[in-house]
Short mmCIF file of C-alpha atoms and ligand atoms in Angstrom, two decimals:
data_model
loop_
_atom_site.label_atom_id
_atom_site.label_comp_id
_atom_site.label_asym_id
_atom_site.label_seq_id
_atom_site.Cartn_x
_atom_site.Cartn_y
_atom_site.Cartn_z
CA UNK A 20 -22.79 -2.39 -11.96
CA UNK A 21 -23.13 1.10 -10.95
CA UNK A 22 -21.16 2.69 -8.95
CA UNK A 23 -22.28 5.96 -6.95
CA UNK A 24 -19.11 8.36 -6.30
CA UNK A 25 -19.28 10.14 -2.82
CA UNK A 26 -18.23 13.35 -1.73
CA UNK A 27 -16.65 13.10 1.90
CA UNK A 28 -19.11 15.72 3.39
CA UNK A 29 -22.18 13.68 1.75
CA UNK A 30 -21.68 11.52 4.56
CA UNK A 31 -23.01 12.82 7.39
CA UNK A 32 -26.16 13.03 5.00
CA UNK A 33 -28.61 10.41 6.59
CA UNK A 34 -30.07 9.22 3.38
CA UNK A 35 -26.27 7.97 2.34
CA UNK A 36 -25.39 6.96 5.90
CA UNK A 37 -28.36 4.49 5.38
CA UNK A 38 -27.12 3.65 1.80
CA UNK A 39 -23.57 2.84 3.15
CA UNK A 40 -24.91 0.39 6.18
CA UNK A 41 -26.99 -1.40 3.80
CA UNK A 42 -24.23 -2.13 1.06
CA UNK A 43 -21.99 -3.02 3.54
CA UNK A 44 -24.87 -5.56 5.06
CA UNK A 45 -25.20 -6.99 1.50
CA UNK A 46 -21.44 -7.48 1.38
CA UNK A 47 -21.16 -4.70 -1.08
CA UNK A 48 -17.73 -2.62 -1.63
CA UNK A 49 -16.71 0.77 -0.93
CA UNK A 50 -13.69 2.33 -2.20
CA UNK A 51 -12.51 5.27 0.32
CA UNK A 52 -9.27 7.04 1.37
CA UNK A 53 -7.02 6.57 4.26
CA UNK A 54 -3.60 8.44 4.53
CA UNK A 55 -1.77 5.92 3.00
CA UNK A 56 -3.33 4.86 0.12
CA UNK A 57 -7.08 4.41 -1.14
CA UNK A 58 -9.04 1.39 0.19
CA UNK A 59 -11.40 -1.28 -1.25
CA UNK A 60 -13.53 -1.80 1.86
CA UNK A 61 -16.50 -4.38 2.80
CA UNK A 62 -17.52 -6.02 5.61
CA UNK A 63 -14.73 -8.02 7.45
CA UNK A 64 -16.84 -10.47 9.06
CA UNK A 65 -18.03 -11.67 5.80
CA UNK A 66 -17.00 -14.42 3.41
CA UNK A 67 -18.76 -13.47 0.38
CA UNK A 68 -17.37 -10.04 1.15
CA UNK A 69 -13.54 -10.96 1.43
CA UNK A 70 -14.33 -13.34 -1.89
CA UNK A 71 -16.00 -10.14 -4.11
CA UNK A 72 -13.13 -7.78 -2.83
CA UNK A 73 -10.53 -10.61 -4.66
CA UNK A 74 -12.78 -11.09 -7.35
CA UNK A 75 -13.06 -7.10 -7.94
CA UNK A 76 -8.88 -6.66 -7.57
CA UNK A 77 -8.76 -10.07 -9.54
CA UNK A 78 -6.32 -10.84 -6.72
CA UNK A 79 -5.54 -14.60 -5.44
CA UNK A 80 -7.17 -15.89 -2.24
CA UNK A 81 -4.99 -16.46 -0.21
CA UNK A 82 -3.42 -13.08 -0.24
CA UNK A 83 -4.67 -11.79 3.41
CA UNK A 84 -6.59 -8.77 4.02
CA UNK A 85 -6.02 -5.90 6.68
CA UNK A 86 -9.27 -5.30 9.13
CA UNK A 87 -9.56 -1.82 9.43
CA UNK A 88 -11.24 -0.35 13.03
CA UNK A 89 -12.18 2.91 14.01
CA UNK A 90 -11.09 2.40 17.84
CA UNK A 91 -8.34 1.24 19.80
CA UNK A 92 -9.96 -1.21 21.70
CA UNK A 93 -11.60 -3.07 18.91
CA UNK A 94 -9.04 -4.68 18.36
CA UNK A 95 -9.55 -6.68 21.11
CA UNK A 96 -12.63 -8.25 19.61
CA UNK A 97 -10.88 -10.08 16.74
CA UNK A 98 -8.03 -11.35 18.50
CA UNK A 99 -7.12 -14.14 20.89
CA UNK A 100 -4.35 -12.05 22.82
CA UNK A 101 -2.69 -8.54 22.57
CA UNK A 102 1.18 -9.09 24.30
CA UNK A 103 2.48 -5.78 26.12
CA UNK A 104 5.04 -4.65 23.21
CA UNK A 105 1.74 -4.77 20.71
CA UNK A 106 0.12 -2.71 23.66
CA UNK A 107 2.93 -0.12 23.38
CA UNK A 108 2.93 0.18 19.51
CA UNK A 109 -0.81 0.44 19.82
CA UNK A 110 -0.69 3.50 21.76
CA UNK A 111 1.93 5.38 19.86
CA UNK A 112 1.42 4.97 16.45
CA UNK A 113 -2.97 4.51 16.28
CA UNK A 114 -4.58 5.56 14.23
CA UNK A 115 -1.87 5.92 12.13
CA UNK A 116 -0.18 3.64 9.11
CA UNK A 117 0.70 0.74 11.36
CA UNK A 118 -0.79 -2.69 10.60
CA UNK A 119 -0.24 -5.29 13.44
CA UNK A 120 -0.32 -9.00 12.88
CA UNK A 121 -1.99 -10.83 15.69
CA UNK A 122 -3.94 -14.42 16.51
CA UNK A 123 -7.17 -14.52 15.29
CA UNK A 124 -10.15 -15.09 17.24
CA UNK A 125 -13.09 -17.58 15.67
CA UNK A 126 -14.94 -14.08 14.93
CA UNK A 127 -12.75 -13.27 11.92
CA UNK A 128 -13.62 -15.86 9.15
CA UNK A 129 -10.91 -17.24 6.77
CA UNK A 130 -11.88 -15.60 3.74
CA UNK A 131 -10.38 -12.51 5.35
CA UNK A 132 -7.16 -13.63 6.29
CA UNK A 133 -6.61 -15.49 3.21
CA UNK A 134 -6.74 -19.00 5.47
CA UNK A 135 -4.48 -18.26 7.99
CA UNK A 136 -4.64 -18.21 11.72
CA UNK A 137 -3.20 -14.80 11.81
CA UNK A 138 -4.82 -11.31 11.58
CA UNK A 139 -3.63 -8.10 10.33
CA UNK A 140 -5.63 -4.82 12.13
CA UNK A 141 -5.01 -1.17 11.38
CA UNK A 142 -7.28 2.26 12.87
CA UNK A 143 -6.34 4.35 10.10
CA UNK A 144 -5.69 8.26 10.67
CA UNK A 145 -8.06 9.45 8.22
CA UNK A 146 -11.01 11.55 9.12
CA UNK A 147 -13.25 10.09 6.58
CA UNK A 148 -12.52 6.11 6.59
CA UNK A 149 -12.93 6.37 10.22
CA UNK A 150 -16.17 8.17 9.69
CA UNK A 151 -17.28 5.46 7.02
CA UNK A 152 -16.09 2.71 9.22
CA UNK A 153 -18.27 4.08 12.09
CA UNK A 154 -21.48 4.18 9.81
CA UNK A 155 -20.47 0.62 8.52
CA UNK A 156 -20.65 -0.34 12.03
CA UNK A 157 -17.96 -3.35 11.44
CA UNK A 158 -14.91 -3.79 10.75
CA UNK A 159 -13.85 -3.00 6.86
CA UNK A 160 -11.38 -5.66 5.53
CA UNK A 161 -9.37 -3.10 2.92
CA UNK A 162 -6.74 -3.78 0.75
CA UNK A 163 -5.16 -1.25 -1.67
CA UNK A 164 -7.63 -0.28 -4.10
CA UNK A 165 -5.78 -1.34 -7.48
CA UNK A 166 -6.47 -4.41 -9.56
CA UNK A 167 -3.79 -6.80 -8.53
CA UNK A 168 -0.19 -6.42 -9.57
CA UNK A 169 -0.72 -2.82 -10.54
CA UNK A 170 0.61 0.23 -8.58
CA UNK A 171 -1.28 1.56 -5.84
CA UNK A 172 -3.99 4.21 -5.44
CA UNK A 173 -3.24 7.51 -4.19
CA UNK A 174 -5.75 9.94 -6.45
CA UNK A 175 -9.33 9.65 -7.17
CA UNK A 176 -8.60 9.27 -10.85
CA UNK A 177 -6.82 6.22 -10.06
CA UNK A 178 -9.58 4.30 -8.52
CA UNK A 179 -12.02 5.52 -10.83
CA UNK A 180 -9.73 4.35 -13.74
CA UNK A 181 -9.62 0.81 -12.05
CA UNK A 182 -12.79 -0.04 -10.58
CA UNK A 183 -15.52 2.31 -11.86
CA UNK A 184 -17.95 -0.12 -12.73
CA UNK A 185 -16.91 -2.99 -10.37
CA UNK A 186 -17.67 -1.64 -7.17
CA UNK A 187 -21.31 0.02 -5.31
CA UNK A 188 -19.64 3.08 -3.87
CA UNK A 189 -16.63 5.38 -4.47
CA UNK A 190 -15.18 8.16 -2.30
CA UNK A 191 -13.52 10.95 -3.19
CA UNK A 192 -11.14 11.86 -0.55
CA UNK A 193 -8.56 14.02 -2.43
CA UNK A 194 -4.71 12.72 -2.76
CA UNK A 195 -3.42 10.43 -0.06
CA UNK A 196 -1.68 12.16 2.45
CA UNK A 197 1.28 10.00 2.51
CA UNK A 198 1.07 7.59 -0.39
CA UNK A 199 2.05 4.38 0.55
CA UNK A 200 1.07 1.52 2.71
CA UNK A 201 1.09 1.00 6.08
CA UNK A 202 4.01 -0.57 7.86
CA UNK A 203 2.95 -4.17 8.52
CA UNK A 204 4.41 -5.71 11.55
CA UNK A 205 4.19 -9.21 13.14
CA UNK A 206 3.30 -8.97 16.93
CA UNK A 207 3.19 -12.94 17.16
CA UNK A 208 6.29 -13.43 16.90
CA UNK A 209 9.73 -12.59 19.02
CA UNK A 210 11.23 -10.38 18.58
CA UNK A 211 8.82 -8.68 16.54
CA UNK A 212 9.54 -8.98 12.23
CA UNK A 213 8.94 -6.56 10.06
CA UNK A 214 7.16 -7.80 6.97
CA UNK A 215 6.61 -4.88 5.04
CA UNK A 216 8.21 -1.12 5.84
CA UNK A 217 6.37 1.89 5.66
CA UNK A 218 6.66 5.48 6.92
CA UNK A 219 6.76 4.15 10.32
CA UNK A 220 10.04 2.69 10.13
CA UNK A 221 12.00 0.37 12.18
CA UNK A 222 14.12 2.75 14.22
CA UNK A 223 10.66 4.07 15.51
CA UNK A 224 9.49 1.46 16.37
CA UNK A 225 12.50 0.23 18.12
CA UNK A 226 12.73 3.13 19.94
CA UNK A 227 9.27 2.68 21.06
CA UNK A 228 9.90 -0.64 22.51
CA UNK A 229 13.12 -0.06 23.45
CA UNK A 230 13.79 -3.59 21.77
CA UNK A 231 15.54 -4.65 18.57
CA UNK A 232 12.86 -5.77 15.74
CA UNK A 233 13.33 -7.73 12.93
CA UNK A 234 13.23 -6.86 9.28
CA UNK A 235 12.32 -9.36 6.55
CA UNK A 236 10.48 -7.18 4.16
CA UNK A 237 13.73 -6.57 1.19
CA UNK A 238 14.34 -10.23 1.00
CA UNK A 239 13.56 -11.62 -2.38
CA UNK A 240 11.12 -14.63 -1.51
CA UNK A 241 11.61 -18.09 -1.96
CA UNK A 242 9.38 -20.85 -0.92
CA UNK A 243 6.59 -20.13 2.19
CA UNK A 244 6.46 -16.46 3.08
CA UNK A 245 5.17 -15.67 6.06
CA UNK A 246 3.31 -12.37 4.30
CA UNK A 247 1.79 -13.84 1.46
CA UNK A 248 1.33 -10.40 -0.49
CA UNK A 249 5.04 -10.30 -0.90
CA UNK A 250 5.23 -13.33 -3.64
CA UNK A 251 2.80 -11.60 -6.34
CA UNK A 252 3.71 -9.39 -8.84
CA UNK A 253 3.41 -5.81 -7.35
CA UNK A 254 3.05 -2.16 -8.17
CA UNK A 255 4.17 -2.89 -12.17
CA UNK A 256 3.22 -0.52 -14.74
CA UNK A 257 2.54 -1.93 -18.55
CA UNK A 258 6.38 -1.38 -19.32
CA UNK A 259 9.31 -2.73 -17.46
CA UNK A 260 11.11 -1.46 -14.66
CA UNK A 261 15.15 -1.80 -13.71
CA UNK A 262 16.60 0.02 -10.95
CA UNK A 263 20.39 1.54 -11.27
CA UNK A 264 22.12 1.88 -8.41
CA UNK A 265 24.79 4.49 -8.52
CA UNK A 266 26.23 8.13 -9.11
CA UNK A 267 24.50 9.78 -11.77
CA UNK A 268 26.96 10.42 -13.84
CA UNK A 269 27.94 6.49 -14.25
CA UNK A 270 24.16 5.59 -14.24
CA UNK A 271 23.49 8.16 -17.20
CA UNK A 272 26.74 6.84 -18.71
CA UNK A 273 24.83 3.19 -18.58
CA UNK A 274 21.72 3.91 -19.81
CA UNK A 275 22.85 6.05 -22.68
CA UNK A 276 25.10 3.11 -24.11
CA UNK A 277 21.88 1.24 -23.97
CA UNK A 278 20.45 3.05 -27.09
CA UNK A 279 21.71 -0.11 -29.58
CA UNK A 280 19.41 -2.40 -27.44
CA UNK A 281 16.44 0.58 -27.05
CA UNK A 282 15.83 1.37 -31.04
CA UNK A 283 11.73 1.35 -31.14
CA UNK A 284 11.39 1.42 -27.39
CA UNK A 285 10.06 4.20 -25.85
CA UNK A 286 12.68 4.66 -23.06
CA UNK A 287 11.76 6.75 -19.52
CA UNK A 288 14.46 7.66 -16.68
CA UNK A 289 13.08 8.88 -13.85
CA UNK A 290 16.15 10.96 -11.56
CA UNK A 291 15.70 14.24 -10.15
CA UNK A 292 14.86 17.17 -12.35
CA UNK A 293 18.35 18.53 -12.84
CA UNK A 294 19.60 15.54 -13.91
CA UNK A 295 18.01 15.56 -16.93
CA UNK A 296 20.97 17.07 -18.53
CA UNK A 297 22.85 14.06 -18.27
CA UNK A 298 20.59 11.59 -19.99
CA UNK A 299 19.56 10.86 -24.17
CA UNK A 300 16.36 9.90 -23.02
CA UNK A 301 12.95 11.81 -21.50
CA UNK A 302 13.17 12.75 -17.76
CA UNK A 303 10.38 12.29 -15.08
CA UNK A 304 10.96 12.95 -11.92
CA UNK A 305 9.33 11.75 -8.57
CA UNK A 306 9.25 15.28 -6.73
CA UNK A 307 10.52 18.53 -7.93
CA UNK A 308 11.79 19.33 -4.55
CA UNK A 309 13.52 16.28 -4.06
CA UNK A 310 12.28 15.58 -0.42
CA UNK A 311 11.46 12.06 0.77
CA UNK A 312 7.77 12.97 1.77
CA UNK A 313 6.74 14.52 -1.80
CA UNK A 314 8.96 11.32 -3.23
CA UNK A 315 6.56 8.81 -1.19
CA UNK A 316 3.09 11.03 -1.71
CA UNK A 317 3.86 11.07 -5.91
CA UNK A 318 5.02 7.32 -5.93
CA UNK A 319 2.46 5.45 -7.49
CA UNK A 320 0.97 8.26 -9.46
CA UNK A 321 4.39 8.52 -11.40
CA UNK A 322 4.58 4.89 -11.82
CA UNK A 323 0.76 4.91 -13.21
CA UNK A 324 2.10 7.67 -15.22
CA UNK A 325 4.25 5.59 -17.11
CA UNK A 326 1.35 3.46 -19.16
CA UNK A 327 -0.15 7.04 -19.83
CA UNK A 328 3.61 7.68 -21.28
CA UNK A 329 3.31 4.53 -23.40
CA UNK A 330 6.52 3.59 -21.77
CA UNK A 331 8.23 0.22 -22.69
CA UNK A 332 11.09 0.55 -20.59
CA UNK A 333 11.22 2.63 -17.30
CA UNK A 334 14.95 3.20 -15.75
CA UNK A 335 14.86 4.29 -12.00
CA UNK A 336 18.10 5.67 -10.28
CA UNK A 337 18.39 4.02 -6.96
CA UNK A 338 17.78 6.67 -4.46
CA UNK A 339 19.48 5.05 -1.31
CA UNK A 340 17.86 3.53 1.71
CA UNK A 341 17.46 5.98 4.54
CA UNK A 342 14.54 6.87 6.27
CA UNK A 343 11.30 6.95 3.98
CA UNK A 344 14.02 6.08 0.85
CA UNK A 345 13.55 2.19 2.60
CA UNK A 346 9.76 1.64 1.92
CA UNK A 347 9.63 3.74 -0.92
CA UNK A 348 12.96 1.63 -2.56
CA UNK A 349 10.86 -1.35 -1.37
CA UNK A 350 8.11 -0.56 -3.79
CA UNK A 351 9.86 -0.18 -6.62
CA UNK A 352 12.19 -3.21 -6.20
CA UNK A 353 9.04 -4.67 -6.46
CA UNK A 354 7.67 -2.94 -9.23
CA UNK A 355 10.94 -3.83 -11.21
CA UNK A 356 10.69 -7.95 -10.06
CA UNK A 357 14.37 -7.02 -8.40
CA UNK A 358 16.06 -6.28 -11.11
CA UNK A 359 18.46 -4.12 -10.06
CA UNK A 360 22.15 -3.19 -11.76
CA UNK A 361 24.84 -1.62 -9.75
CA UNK A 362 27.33 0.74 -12.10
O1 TXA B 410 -1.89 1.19 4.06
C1 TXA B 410 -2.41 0.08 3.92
O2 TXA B 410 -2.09 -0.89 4.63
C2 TXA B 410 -3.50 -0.07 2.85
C3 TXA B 410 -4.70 0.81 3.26
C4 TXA B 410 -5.89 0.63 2.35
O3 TXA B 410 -5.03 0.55 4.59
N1 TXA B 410 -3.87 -1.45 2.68
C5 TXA B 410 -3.06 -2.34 2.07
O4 TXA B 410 -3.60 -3.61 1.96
O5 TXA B 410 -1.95 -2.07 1.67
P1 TXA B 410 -2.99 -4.73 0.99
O6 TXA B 410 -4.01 -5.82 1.03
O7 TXA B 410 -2.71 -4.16 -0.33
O8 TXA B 410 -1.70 -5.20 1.71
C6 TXA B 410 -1.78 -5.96 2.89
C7 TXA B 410 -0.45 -6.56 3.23
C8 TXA B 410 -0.08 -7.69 2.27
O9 TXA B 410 1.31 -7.67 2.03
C9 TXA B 410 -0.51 -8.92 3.06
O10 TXA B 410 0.20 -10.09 2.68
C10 TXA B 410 -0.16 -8.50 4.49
O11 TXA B 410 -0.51 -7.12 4.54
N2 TXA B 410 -0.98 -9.24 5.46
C11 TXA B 410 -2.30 -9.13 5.68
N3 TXA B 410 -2.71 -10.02 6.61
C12 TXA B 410 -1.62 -10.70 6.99
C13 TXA B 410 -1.38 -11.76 7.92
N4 TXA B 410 -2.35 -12.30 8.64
N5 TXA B 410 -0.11 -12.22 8.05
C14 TXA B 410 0.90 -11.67 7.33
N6 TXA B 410 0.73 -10.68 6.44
C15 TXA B 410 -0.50 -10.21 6.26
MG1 MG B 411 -1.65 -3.82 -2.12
#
């Protein structure tokens, strides 16, 4: 297949506003940038849509997909009831990465929600998906545009890397703004859960509602998960990742009296920058300045960096659990299948 790459201001061109409508009317798929991460879009209301976007990821089917909108009161269309709380969450954080979990109406086929009854919605606070999602004239079921199990997509380069070829169209939006996924929360239930944390965290949200929520998203799963994207293999790179959790003297004292175990391995840490001092082994870091924000935005480009490293075994310091440090520690729990050692 060929795939046509897009520049964002070719799209209030009408000759590729027509050429967008009529892939996404042939169930075709678009790859395009919101603030969180890139997107592999097609028509929501489609089967054979929702079935080539798991095909193109070479994701399983019954892994749900978000709907993406470009207005508040959409939302209303797809779903069988929006309680007051939702409402209220609505209204502060769209558009904006929050994805709400809701009962699906008979207008949202089962293909998109990967057969359940639920469905997750999102109005993302991107100029140009909510542009392309207004041309599309439909909802866009989107998940993160990476082939399954792999990190997710925050640059062009990464997209093009993993689906040039596979998909009709491809965006160019630039970096994503903040570089990883929406929070996703369950409205359906009370009080409210939690299933996977993002930059709008819980104490926002609870202050919002003025209610205590629920939090389920750092449990390791076992047996039915109520998010079914949390039992796959996530966000790995080629080499493996372990987590140490602790000063970084004692975690550089670990990983250097690793070496016997490490001969022929090429061996990664990634700390802060001034910590390279302390370790035998190559230092990457995730932001030079060492704030949460530039942490989050370089995530999954450093961990894509790793297989252009060649890197067989990838140590991350732990790098605590406050504010953005919770969904961004989610991610890379993931990425090392929880393995985590505390020194
Ligand atoms: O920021 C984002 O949310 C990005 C951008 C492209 O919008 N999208 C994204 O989609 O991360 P995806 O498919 O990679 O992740 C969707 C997550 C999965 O963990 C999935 O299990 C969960 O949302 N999810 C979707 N529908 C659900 C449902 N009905 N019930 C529970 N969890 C659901
Ligand atoms: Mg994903």
């Amino acid at each position: 297949m060929k795939t046509k790459i897009l520049k964002p201001s070719s799209l209030n061109n009408k000759t590729v506003k027509n050429l967008i409508k009529e892939t996404f009317i042939k169930s075709g798929l678009v790859i395009f940038p919101t603030e969180t991460v890139y997107g592999i879009g097609a028509n929501a209301l489609s089967p054979e849509a929702a079935k080539k976007i798991y095909k193109a990821k070479g994701r399983p089917s019954d892994n749900p997909l978000i709907v993406h909108i470009a207005a508040k009161q959409d939302v209303k269309k797809y779903v069988k009831s929006i309680n007051q709380d939702a409402f209220h969450l609505i209204n502060k954080f769209w558009p904006g990465p929050l994805t709400l979990i809701f009962n699906k109406n008979a207008v949202v086929p089962k293909e998109t929600t990967g057969n359940l009854n639920t469905v997750a919605i999102r109005m993302p606070n991107n100029k140009v998906a909510l542009q392309l999602i207004k041309i599309a004239g439909m909802p866009l079921a989107a998940p993160s545009a990476n082939l399954s199990g792999k990190p997710s997509s925050t640059k062009f380069k990464h997209v093009y890397q993993d689906f040039h070829g596979r998909v009709d169209i491809i965006i160019n939006g630039g970096s994503s703004k903040i570089g990883i996924e929406s929070t996703v929360v369950d409205t359906t239930v009370k009080p409210f859960v939690i299933l996977r944390p993002g930059s709008i965290t819980k104490a926002m949200i609870e202050k919002t509602l003025n209610k205590k929520v629920l939090d389920n998203s750092d449990k390791k799963p076992v047996g039915k998960v109520k998010s079914p994207g949390m039992k796959y293999v996530h966000y790995k790179p080629n080499g493996q990742v372990i987590i140490i959790e602790g000063s970084t003297k004692k975690v550089a004292a670990y990983i250097n009296a690793q070496s016997s175990n490490l001969v022929g391995k090429k061996v990664i840490v990634v700390t802060k920058k001034e910590n390279a001092k302390y370790f035998n082994y190559k230092v990457v870091s995730f932001s030079l300045k060492n704030s949460q924000k530039e942490i989050a935005h370089n995530l999954f480009d450093t961990l894509r960096k790793m297989d252009d490293l060649g890197a067989d075994i990838i140590f991350v310091q732990h790098i605590g659990s406050k504010n953005l440090a919770y969904p961004i520690m989610n991610r890379l729990i993931k990425a090392a299948a929880y393995k985590v050692i505390k020194v």
